[in-house]
PDB file of C-alpha atoms in Angstrom:
ATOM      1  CA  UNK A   1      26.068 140.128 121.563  1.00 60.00           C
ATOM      2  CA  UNK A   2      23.551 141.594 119.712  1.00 68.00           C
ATOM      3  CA  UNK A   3      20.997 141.887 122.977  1.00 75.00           C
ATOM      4  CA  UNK A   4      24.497 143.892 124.394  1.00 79.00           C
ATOM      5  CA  UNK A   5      24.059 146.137 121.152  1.00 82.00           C
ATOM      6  CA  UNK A   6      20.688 146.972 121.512  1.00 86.00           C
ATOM      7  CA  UNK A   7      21.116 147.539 125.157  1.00 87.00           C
ATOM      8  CA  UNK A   8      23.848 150.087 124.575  1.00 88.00           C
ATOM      9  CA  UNK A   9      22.473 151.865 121.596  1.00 89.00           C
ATOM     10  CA  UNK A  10      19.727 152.962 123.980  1.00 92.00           C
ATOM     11  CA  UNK A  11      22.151 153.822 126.633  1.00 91.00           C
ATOM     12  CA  UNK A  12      24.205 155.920 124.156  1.00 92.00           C
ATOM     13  CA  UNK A  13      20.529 157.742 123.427  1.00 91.00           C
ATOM     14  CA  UNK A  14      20.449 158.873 127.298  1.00 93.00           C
ATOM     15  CA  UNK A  15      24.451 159.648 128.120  1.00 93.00           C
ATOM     16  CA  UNK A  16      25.607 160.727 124.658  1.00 92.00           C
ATOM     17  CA  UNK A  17      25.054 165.132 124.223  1.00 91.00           C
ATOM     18  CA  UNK A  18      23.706 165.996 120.985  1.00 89.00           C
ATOM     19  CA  UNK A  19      25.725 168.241 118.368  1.00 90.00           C
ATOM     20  CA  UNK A  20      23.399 171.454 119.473  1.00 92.00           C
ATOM     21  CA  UNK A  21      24.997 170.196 123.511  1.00 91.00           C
ATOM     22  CA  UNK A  22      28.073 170.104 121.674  1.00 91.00           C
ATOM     23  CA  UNK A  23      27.869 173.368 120.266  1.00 93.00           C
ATOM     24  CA  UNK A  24      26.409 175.499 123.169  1.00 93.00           C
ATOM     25  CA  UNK A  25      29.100 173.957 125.160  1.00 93.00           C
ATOM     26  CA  UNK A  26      31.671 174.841 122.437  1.00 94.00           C
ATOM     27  CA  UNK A  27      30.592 178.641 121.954  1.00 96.00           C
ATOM     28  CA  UNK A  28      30.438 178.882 126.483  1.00 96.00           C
ATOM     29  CA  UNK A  29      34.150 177.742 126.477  1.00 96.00           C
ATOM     30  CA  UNK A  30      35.199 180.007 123.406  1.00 96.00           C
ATOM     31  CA  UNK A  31      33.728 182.993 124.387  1.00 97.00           C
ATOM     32  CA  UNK A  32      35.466 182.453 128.296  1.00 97.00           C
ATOM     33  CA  UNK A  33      38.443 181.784 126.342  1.00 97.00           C
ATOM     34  CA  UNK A  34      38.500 185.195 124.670  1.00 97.00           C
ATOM     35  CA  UNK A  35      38.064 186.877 127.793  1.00 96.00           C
ATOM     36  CA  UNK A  36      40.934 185.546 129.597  1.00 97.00           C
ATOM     37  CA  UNK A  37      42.973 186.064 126.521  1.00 97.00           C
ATOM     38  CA  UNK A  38      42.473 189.620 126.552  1.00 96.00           C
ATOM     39  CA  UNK A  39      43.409 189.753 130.196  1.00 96.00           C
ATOM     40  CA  UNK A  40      46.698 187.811 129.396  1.00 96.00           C
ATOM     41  CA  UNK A  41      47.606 190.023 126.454  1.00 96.00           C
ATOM     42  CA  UNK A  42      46.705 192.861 128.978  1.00 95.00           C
ATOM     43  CA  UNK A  43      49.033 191.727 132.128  1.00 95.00           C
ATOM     44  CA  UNK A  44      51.740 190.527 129.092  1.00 93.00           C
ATOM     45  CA  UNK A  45      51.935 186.679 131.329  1.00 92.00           C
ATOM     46  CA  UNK A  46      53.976 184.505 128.696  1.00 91.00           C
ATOM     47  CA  UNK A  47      51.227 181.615 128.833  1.00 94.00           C
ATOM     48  CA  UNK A  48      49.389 179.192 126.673  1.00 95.00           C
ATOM     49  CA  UNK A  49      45.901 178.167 126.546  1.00 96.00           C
ATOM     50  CA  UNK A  50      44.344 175.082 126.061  1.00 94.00           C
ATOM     51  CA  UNK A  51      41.367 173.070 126.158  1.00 95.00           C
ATOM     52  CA  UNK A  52      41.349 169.765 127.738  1.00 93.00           C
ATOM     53  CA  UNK A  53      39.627 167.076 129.432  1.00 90.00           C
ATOM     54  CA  UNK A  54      36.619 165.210 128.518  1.00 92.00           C
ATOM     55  CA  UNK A  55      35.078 168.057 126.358  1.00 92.00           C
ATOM     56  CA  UNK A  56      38.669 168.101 124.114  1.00 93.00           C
ATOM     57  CA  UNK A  57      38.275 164.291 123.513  1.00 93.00           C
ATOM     58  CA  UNK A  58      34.827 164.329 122.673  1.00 92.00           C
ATOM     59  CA  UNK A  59      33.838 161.793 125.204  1.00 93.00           C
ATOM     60  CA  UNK A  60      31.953 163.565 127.946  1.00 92.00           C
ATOM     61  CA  UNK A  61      28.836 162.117 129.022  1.00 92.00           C
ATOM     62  CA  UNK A  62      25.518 164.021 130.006  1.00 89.00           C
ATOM     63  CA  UNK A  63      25.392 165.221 133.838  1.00 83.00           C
ATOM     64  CA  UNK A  64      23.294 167.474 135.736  1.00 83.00           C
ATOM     65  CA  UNK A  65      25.845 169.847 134.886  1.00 85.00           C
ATOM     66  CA  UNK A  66      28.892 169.804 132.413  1.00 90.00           C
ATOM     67  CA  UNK A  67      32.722 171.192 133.723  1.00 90.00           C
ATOM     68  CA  UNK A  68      35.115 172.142 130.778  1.00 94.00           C
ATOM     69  CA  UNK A  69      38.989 171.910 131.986  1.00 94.00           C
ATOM     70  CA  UNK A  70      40.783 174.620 130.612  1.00 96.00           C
ATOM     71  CA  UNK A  71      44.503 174.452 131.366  1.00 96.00           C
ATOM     72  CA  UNK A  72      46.849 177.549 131.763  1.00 96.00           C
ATOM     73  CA  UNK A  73      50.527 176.181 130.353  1.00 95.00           C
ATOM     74  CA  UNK A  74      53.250 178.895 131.786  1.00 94.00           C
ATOM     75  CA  UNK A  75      56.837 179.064 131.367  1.00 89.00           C
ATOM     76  CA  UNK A  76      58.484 177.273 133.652  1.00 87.00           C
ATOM     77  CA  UNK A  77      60.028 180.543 134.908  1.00 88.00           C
ATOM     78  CA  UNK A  78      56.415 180.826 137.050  1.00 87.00           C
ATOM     79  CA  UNK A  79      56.821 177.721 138.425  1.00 82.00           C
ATOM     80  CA  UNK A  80      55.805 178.601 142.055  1.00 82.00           C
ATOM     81  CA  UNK A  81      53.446 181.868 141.006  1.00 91.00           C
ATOM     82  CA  UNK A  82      51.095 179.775 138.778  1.00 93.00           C
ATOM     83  CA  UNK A  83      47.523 180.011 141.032  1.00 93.00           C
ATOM     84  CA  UNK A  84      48.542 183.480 141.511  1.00 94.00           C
ATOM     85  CA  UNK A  85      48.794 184.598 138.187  1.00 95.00           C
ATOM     86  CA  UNK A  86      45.575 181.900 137.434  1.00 96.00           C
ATOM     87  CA  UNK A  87      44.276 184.495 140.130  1.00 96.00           C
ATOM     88  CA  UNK A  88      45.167 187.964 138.451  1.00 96.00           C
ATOM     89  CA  UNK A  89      44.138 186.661 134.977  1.00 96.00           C
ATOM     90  CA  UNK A  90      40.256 185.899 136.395  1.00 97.00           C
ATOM     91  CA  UNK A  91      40.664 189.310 138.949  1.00 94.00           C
ATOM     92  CA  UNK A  92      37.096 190.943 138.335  1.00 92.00           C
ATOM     93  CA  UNK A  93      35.047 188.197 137.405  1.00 94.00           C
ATOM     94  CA  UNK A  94      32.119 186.784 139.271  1.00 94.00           C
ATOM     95  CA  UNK A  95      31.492 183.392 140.340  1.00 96.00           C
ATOM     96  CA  UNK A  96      34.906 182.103 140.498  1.00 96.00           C
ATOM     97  CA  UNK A  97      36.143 179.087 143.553  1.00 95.00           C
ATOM     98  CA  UNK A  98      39.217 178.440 144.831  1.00 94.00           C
ATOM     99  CA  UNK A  99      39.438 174.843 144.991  1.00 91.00           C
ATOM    100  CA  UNK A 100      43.103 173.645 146.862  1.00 88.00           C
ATOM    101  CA  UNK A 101      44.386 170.742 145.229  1.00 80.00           C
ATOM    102  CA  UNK A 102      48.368 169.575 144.247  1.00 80.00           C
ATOM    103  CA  UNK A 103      48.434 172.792 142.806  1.00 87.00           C
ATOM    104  CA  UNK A 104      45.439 175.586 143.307  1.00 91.00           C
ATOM    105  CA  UNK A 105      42.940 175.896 140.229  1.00 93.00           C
ATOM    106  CA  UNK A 106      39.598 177.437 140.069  1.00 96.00           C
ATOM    107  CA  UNK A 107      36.200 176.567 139.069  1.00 96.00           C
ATOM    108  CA  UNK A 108      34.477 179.120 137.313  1.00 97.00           C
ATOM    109  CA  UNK A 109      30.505 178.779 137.318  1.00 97.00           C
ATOM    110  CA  UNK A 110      29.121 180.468 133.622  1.00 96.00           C
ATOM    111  CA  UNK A 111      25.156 179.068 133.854  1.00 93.00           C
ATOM    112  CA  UNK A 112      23.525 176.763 136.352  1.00 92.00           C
ATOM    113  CA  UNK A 113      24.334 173.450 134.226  1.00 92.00           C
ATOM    114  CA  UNK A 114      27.838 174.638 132.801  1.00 95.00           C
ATOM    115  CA  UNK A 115      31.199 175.202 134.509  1.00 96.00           C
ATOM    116  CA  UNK A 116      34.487 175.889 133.590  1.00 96.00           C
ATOM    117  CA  UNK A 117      37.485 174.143 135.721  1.00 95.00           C
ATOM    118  CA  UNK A 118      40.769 176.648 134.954  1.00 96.00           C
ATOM    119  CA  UNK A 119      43.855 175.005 136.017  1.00 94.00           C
ATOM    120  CA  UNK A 120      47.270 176.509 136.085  1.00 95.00           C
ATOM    121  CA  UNK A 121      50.337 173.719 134.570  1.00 93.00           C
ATOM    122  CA  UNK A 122      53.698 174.498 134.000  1.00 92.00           C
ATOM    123  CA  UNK A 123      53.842 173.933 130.187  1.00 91.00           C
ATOM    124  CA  UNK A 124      56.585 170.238 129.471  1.00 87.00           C
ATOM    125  CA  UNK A 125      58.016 168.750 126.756  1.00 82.00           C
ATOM    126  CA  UNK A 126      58.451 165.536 127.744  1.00 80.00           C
ATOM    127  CA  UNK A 127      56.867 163.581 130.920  1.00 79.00           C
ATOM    128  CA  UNK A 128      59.516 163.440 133.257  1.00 78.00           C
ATOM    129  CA  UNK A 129      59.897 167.067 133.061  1.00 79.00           C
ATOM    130  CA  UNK A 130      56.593 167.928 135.300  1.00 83.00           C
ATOM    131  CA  UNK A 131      56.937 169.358 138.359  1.00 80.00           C
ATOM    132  CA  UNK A 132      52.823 168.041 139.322  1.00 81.00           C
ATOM    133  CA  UNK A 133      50.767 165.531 137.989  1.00 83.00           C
ATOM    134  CA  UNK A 134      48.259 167.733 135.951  1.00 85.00           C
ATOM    135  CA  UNK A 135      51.445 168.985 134.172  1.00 83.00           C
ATOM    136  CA  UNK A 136      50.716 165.879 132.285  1.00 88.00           C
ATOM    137  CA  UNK A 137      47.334 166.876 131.050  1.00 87.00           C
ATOM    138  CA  UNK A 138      48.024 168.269 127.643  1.00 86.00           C
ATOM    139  CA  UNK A 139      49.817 164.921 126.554  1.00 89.00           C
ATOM    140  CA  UNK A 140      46.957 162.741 127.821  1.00 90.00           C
ATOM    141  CA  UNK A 141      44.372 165.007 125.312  1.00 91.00           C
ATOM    142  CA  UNK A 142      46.880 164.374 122.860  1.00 90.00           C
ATOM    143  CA  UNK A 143      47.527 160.682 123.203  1.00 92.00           C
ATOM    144  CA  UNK A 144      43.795 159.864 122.954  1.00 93.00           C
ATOM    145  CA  UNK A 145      42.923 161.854 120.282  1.00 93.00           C
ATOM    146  CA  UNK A 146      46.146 160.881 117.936  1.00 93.00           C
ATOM    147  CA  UNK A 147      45.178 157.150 118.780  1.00 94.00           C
ATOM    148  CA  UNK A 148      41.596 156.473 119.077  1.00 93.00           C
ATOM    149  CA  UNK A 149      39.744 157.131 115.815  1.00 91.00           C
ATOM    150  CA  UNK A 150      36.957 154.457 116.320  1.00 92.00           C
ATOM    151  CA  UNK A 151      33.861 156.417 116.786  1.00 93.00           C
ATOM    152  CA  UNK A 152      32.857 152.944 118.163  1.00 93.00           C
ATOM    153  CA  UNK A 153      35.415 152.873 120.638  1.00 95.00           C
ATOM    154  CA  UNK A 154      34.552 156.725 121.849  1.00 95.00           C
ATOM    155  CA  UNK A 155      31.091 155.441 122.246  1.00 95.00           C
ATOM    156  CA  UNK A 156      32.176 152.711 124.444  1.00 96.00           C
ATOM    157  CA  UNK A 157      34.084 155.280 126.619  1.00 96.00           C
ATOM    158  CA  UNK A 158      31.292 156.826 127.210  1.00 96.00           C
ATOM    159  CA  UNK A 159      29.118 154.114 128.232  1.00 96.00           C
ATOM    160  CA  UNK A 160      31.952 152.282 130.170  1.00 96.00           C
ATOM    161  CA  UNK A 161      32.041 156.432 132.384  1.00 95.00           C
ATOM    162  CA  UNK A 162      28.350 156.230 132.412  1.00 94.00           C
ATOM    163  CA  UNK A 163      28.750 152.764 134.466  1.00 94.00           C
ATOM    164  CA  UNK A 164      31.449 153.950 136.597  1.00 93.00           C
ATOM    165  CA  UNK A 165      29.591 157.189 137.297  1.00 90.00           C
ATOM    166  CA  UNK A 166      26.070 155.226 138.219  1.00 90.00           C
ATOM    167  CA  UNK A 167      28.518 152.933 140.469  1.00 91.00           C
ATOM    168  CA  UNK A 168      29.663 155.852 142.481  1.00 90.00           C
ATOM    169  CA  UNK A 169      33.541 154.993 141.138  1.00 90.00           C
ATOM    170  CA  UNK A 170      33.812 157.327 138.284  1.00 88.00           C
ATOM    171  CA  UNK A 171      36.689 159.593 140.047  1.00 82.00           C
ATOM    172  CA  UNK A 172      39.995 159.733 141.159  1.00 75.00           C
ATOM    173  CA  UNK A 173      39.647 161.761 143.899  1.00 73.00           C
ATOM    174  CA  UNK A 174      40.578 160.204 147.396  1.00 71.00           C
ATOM    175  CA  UNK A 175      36.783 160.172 149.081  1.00 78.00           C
ATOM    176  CA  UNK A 176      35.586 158.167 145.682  1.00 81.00           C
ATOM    177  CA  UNK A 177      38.944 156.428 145.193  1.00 82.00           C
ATOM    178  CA  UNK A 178      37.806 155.093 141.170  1.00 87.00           C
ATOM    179  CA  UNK A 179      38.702 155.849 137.839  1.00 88.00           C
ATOM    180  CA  UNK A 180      39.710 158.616 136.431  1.00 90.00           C
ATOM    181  CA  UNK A 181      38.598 159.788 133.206  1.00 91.00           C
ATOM    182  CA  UNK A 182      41.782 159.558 131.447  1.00 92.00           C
ATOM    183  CA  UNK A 183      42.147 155.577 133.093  1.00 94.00           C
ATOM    184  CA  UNK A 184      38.858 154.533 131.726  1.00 95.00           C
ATOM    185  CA  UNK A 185      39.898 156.351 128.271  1.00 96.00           C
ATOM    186  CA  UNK A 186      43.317 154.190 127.972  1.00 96.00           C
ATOM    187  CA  UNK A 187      41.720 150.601 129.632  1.00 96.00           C
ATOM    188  CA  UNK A 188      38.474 150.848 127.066  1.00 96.00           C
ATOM    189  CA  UNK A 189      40.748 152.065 124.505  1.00 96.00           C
ATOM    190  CA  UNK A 190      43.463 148.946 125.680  1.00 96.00           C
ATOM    191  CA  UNK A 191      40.958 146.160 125.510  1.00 96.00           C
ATOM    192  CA  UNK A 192      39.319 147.012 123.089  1.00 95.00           C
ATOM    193  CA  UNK A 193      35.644 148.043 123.883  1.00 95.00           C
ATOM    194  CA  UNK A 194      33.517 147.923 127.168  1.00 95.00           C
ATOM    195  CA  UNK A 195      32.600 144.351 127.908  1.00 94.00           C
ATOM    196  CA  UNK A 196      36.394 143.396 127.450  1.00 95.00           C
ATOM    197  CA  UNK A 197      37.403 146.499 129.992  1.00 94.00           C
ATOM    198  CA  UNK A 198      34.448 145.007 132.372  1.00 93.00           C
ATOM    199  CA  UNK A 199      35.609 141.384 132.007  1.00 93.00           C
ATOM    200  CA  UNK A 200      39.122 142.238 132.546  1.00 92.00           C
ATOM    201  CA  UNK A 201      38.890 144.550 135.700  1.00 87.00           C
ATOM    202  CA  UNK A 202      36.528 141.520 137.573  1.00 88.00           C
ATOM    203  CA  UNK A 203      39.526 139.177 137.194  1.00 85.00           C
ATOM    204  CA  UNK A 204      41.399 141.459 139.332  1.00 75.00           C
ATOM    205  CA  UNK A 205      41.072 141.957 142.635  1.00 62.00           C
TER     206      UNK A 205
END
């Protein structure tokens, strides 16, 4: 075990973003979020906005480039207008993709290495209430970060997304066909570290 430990210490080293990563990424997001507040206030859309994905839980790995989710929750009222209004709200700025999905969102390129990933959710209460899958996004942010408080056990995460990613099944998308994020979050989190996720997932085929 302790040859494991010294192995992943130095892979934490290489995968894990320092507090100044941390921060640039932090002030990128805030500022983006202050602009597309002001153009909420401005077109008077009854909508909230959070922060999610890997960023929010504070287990994002190092990449060529990072990609912040940021998730517009609207009134149910907009249920079939949400990519349009996503649309209106980011009218006038430049480097913004469509990307079709479930639902429409947009990726949103800031500098060469840094991305943001705006996508429009009908804001739920409870889970059977969503109308599409990443309606289910803000609980998920919530879930991990009201039950894991192991820094050990983030640490893991991120070294059990580091192997997925450098085994070309970090992904949930159909042409990878792996792991999400969130999945590897709850199974590290559920077994209790990274060799126990490993060990369990080889027992089953």
């Amino acid at each position: 075990m302790n040859k494991f430990n010294s192995i992943f210490k130095d892979v934490l080293l290489r995968i894990k973003p320092s507090e100044e990563e941390f921060e640039e990424m932090n002030k990128l997001t805030n500022d983006f979020v202050n602009r597309i507040d002001k153009k909420i206030k401005e077109l008077k859309i009854e909508v909230e906005i959070f922060i999610g994905g890997s960023f929010a839980k504070r287990t994002v790995i190092k990449k060529d480039h990072y990609d912040v989710d940021i998730f517009l929750r609207f009134d149910k009222k907009y249920n079939n207008e949400v990519s349009e209004l996503a649309r209106k709200i980011l009218a006038g700025m430049e480097n913004v993709s469509l990307i079709h999905g479930s639902r429409d969102y947009f990726k949103i390129k800031l500098k060469e290495d840094f991305f943001i990933e705006l996508i429009p959710v009908i804001k739920v209460k409870k889970p059977e209430e969503s109308l599409n899958i990443t309606d289910l996004s803000y609980s998920h942010v919530k879930y991990i970060n009201k039950n894991i408080k192991s820094e050990k056990i983030r640490d893991e995460i991120m070294i059990a997304k580091a192997f997925c990613y450098a085994n070309h099944c970090y992904g949930a998308e159909s042409y990878i066909k792996g792991f999400s994020g969130y999945a590897i979050e709850l199974l590290v989190f559920y077994y209790g570290g990274f060799l126990k996720f490993i060990k369990a997932i080889s027992k089953n085929k």
